[in-house]
């Protein structure tokens, strides 16, 4: 079998590129499994000699200056899960799906569509102060709603923008057939068009869930205690490992990082499948 | 069963006039074909009847009821789209059931109706499959089933055969014709394929640039096309068109072209004019002794017929000979036109002037 030189070069480049993404994940995982001694060894150890689960769970542990292991993240995890699920579902089904459908089929305004795309590009920090004031006025500081409302500000425009592309791909004749079959515009939307773009909806949900899950800035300023007393999320919990009394709890941070990464990695893999399927959505025979 | 009447129907998209004062009467139970090249407005006309487009001026009546302002679902029509427009996320059964569910038919009634229609269309064994899992021909039958299951008053079809391959198309054509006869629904069928129109229609309306050129049964359209467009559009290979002049000599008339002249013994005209002579390929006869001198340029034996490309002077003509014939390119022959099949069109108005 002859292998072309270009194929080999491309393959090597791809492997190098993927290493850039995979190595940090690997490094986090190994660090989490190392003992504190091996973490600080120089030159660094790439393959730990023995697996230590102490960073994940240790009754009455002490690591550096932080008396925390990854298992301690559970109260924050609960908050993260609830906030991410609500923010994502509300923005996808109550806002983005109807809005994008209306934009594609009825309003057809290019400027409005561009404005929505623009909304997804504004840095979070811009809204930091206004959101803080709004949350104070609404008296919802340190609650799930404070985060859900602020997260919708970026999940809704993103999902709207994403779903517009999917709605655009639905052949008009399918909706016209439904119209002739006697469906009202509302029935056409939820019985025909929305089910047809399910791959897109799932992709939007997963991508938005991941960005809610990873969100740090708003959570940092709008919440101050973990579940059950407050709504602090996992990214904030992770910061507690970084500088506490001038010490870095690398092992605990890495272990908690692995914990937090899991849902996003799993969802990322699923999202990829749905995105690919969404792009090849075969509504009618060509 | 309803008739469809169009009165002075005009449709404009912005400044573009797509249909201009169309008058048509489609009788109940008729298989009516709208025939025209792309851009002739035939699909727009169908969509106006369906209610998918708004009419600019004029009126449409279905079964005696004015439907101008009624939405599609209140017009009691069914439509089959060129790409079938099946609902890809539903099974074949659910595709057919949807219009019935919307009308609030009971579960039992729906089952019964689908069973009957599935038997008629031979799709009983694919009811649980998704549209992407069945063939193009089957998808087309499902689209027909979905349309017919509601017992519509008018059945609209927008080039439903054009996505099928050639062999399947001929099969589907025959099936469609017998199906229409069986269910007896007023049918309006849009196509750009004149042979499809000829094969299916009880009545054909020829459209060009938003105007109805001629309405008639296939026989009439073929033997007596009233203008040059219809004459050229119907029939394959196309009718030969020879420009020339009509001249009176004594009491008889003569056709004079650049390359030849013909004495017309049996045809009379009102006055001398510039004309275009139309003659179908099968009405050009290879004569043994007397006739016009011609040279054979090309021979296409098809089996049942043979097409001959011949040249009289600089005029190129297509002739059709029934059966196989021993002729070769380069041979000199004599040809004759069948006189009572010759059609003369006024060069300016493009209208038929004999008959």
mmCIF file of N, CA and C in Angstrom, chain A residues 171-184 187 191-193 195-196 282-286, chain B residues 47 50 52 72-73 77-79 81 83 85-90 98-99 101-102 136 139 146 150 163:
data_model
loop_
_atom_site.group_PDB
_atom_site.id
_atom_site.type_symbol
_atom_site.label_atom_id
_atom_site.label_comp_id
_atom_site.label_asym_id
_atom_site.label_seq_id
_atom_site.Cartn_x
_atom_site.Cartn_y
_atom_site.Cartn_z
ATOM 1 N N UNK A 171 -37.257 22.990 3.705
ATOM 2 C CA UNK A 171 -37.837 23.378 2.426
ATOM 3 C C UNK A 171 -39.207 24.012 2.650
ATOM 4 N N UNK A 172 -39.471 25.085 1.942
ATOM 5 C CA UNK A 172 -40.741 25.778 2.104
ATOM 6 C C UNK A 172 -41.912 24.867 1.766
ATOM 7 N N UNK A 173 -41.682 23.958 0.802
ATOM 8 C CA UNK A 173 -42.797 23.127 0.360
ATOM 9 C C UNK A 173 -43.321 22.232 1.477
ATOM 10 N N UNK A 174 -42.446 21.839 2.425
ATOM 11 C CA UNK A 174 -42.907 20.993 3.529
ATOM 12 C C UNK A 174 -43.919 21.767 4.375
ATOM 13 N N UNK A 175 -43.617 23.032 4.636
ATOM 14 C CA UNK A 175 -44.553 23.836 5.419
ATOM 15 C C UNK A 175 -45.819 24.155 4.628
ATOM 16 N N UNK A 176 -45.652 24.314 3.313
ATOM 17 C CA UNK A 176 -46.836 24.577 2.487
ATOM 18 C C UNK A 176 -47.746 23.356 2.432
ATOM 19 N N UNK A 177 -47.123 22.178 2.386
ATOM 20 C CA UNK A 177 -47.909 20.946 2.409
ATOM 21 C C UNK A 177 -48.715 20.880 3.701
ATOM 22 N N UNK A 178 -48.085 21.274 4.802
ATOM 23 C CA UNK A 178 -48.768 21.263 6.093
ATOM 24 C C UNK A 178 -49.912 22.278 6.108
ATOM 25 N N UNK A 179 -49.653 23.414 5.469
ATOM 26 C CA UNK A 179 -50.676 24.451 5.373
ATOM 27 C C UNK A 179 -51.905 23.907 4.635
ATOM 28 N N UNK A 180 -51.645 23.202 3.534
ATOM 29 C CA UNK A 180 -52.743 22.629 2.756
ATOM 30 C C UNK A 180 -53.416 21.503 3.529
ATOM 31 N N UNK A 181 -52.629 20.763 4.310
ATOM 32 C CA UNK A 181 -53.197 19.686 5.119
ATOM 33 C C UNK A 181 -54.057 20.222 6.256
ATOM 34 N N UNK A 182 -54.102 21.534 6.408
ATOM 35 C CA UNK A 182 -55.017 22.123 7.376
ATOM 36 C C UNK A 182 -54.394 22.572 8.682
ATOM 37 N N UNK A 183 -53.068 22.581 8.775
ATOM 38 C CA UNK A 183 -52.431 22.999 10.015
ATOM 39 C C UNK A 183 -52.387 24.527 10.109
ATOM 40 N N UNK A 184 -52.604 25.030 11.310
ATOM 41 C CA UNK A 184 -52.498 26.470 11.524
ATOM 42 C C UNK A 184 -51.018 26.831 11.609
ATOM 43 N N UNK A 187 -49.535 25.367 14.606
ATOM 44 C CA UNK A 187 -49.363 23.903 14.510
ATOM 45 C C UNK A 187 -48.203 23.540 13.598
ATOM 46 N N UNK A 191 -45.554 21.168 15.267
ATOM 47 C CA UNK A 191 -45.705 19.780 14.831
ATOM 48 C C UNK A 191 -44.776 19.422 13.687
ATOM 49 N N UNK A 192 -44.393 20.407 12.867
ATOM 50 C CA UNK A 192 -43.575 20.117 11.684
ATOM 51 C C UNK A 192 -42.176 20.718 11.812
ATOM 52 N N UNK A 193 -42.105 22.045 11.914
ATOM 53 C CA UNK A 193 -40.805 22.702 11.790
ATOM 54 C C UNK A 193 -39.895 22.446 12.983
ATOM 55 N N UNK A 195 -39.923 19.924 15.282
ATOM 56 C CA UNK A 195 -39.368 18.563 15.304
ATOM 57 C C UNK A 195 -38.320 18.338 14.216
ATOM 58 N N UNK A 196 -38.476 19.018 13.084
ATOM 59 C CA UNK A 196 -37.526 18.828 11.988
ATOM 60 C C UNK A 196 -36.141 19.357 12.320
ATOM 61 N N UNK A 282 -31.851 15.561 5.943
ATOM 62 C CA UNK A 282 -32.437 15.300 4.634
ATOM 63 C C UNK A 282 -33.947 15.405 4.657
ATOM 64 N N UNK A 283 -34.454 16.618 4.567
ATOM 65 C CA UNK A 283 -35.890 16.818 4.688
ATOM 66 C C UNK A 283 -36.628 16.336 3.441
ATOM 67 N N UNK A 284 -36.056 16.612 2.280
ATOM 68 C CA UNK A 284 -36.679 16.117 1.059
ATOM 69 C C UNK A 284 -35.616 15.484 0.184
ATOM 70 N N UNK A 285 -36.063 14.627 -0.679
ATOM 71 C CA UNK A 285 -35.130 13.967 -1.574
ATOM 72 C C UNK A 285 -34.681 14.958 -2.634
ATOM 73 N N UNK A 286 -33.389 15.110 -2.794
ATOM 74 C CA UNK A 286 -32.881 16.091 -3.762
ATOM 75 C C UNK A 286 -32.848 15.539 -5.163
ATOM 76 N N UNK B 47 -50.472 27.462 -7.672
ATOM 77 C CA UNK B 47 -50.367 27.946 -6.288
ATOM 78 C C UNK B 47 -51.466 28.955 -5.966
ATOM 79 N N UNK B 50 -54.384 26.862 -5.199
ATOM 80 C CA UNK B 50 -54.201 26.251 -3.885
ATOM 81 C C UNK B 50 -54.364 27.263 -2.760
ATOM 82 N N UNK B 52 -51.777 29.306 -1.967
ATOM 83 C CA UNK B 52 -50.445 29.541 -1.403
ATOM 84 C C UNK B 52 -49.899 30.903 -1.821
ATOM 85 N N UNK B 72 -55.664 28.100 2.268
ATOM 86 C CA UNK B 72 -55.636 26.789 1.602
ATOM 87 C C UNK B 72 -56.525 25.739 2.272
ATOM 88 N N UNK B 73 -56.499 25.706 3.608
ATOM 89 C CA UNK B 73 -57.198 24.595 4.270
ATOM 90 C C UNK B 73 -58.712 24.685 4.121
ATOM 91 N N UNK B 77 -58.794 21.526 -1.109
ATOM 92 C CA UNK B 77 -57.940 21.065 -2.189
ATOM 93 C C UNK B 77 -56.814 20.222 -1.581
ATOM 94 N N UNK B 78 -56.169 19.424 -2.418
ATOM 95 C CA UNK B 78 -54.981 18.702 -1.968
ATOM 96 C C UNK B 78 -53.906 18.940 -3.017
ATOM 97 N N UNK B 79 -52.676 18.910 -2.564
ATOM 98 C CA UNK B 79 -51.610 19.219 -3.515
ATOM 99 C C UNK B 79 -50.445 18.250 -3.339
ATOM 100 N N UNK B 81 -46.443 18.044 -4.240
ATOM 101 C CA UNK B 81 -45.356 18.929 -4.660
ATOM 102 C C UNK B 81 -44.318 18.165 -5.472
ATOM 103 N N UNK B 83 -41.165 17.976 -5.035
ATOM 104 C CA UNK B 83 -40.254 17.192 -4.194
ATOM 105 C C UNK B 83 -41.021 16.365 -3.159
ATOM 106 N N UNK B 85 -42.538 16.803 -0.586
ATOM 107 C CA UNK B 85 -42.740 17.512 0.678
ATOM 108 C C UNK B 85 -43.371 16.638 1.756
ATOM 109 N N UNK B 86 -42.858 15.417 1.889
ATOM 110 C CA UNK B 86 -43.312 14.561 2.990
ATOM 111 C C UNK B 86 -42.694 15.088 4.280
ATOM 112 N N UNK B 87 -43.321 14.754 5.416
ATOM 113 C CA UNK B 87 -42.756 15.174 6.691
ATOM 114 C C UNK B 87 -41.688 14.157 7.093
ATOM 115 N N UNK B 88 -40.417 14.543 7.027
ATOM 116 C CA UNK B 88 -39.339 13.555 7.161
ATOM 117 C C UNK B 88 -39.267 12.905 8.535
ATOM 118 N N UNK B 89 -39.793 13.575 9.561
ATOM 119 C CA UNK B 89 -39.669 13.034 10.916
ATOM 120 C C UNK B 89 -40.819 12.113 11.275
ATOM 121 N N UNK B 90 -41.765 11.920 10.359
ATOM 122 C CA UNK B 90 -42.906 11.065 10.667
ATOM 123 C C UNK B 90 -42.872 9.811 9.792
ATOM 124 N N UNK B 98 -51.845 12.686 9.295
ATOM 125 C CA UNK B 98 -51.850 14.059 9.821
ATOM 126 C C UNK B 98 -53.047 14.913 9.372
ATOM 127 N N UNK B 99 -53.336 14.979 8.057
ATOM 128 C CA UNK B 99 -54.487 15.807 7.670
ATOM 129 C C UNK B 99 -55.798 15.340 8.310
ATOM 130 N N UNK B 101 -55.990 13.774 11.351
ATOM 131 C CA UNK B 101 -55.915 14.124 12.772
ATOM 132 C C UNK B 101 -56.297 15.584 12.971
ATOM 133 N N UNK B 102 -55.830 16.432 12.064
ATOM 134 C CA UNK B 102 -56.137 17.866 12.165
ATOM 135 C C UNK B 102 -57.642 18.090 12.051
ATOM 136 N N UNK B 136 -37.881 6.730 -4.338
ATOM 137 C CA UNK B 136 -38.534 7.909 -4.900
ATOM 138 C C UNK B 136 -39.947 7.618 -5.384
ATOM 139 N N UNK B 139 -42.116 7.277 -2.372
ATOM 140 C CA UNK B 139 -42.381 8.588 -1.774
ATOM 141 C C UNK B 139 -43.492 9.297 -2.537
ATOM 142 N N UNK B 146 -51.366 10.871 0.845
ATOM 143 C CA UNK B 146 -51.627 11.940 1.813
ATOM 144 C C UNK B 146 -52.608 12.964 1.238
ATOM 145 N N UNK B 150 -57.944 12.737 2.172
ATOM 146 C CA UNK B 150 -58.918 13.701 2.700
ATOM 147 C C UNK B 150 -60.136 13.855 1.798
ATOM 148 N N UNK B 163 -39.134 14.100 -10.663
ATOM 149 C CA UNK B 163 -38.028 13.579 -9.861
ATOM 150 C C UNK B 163 -37.815 12.071 -10.026
#
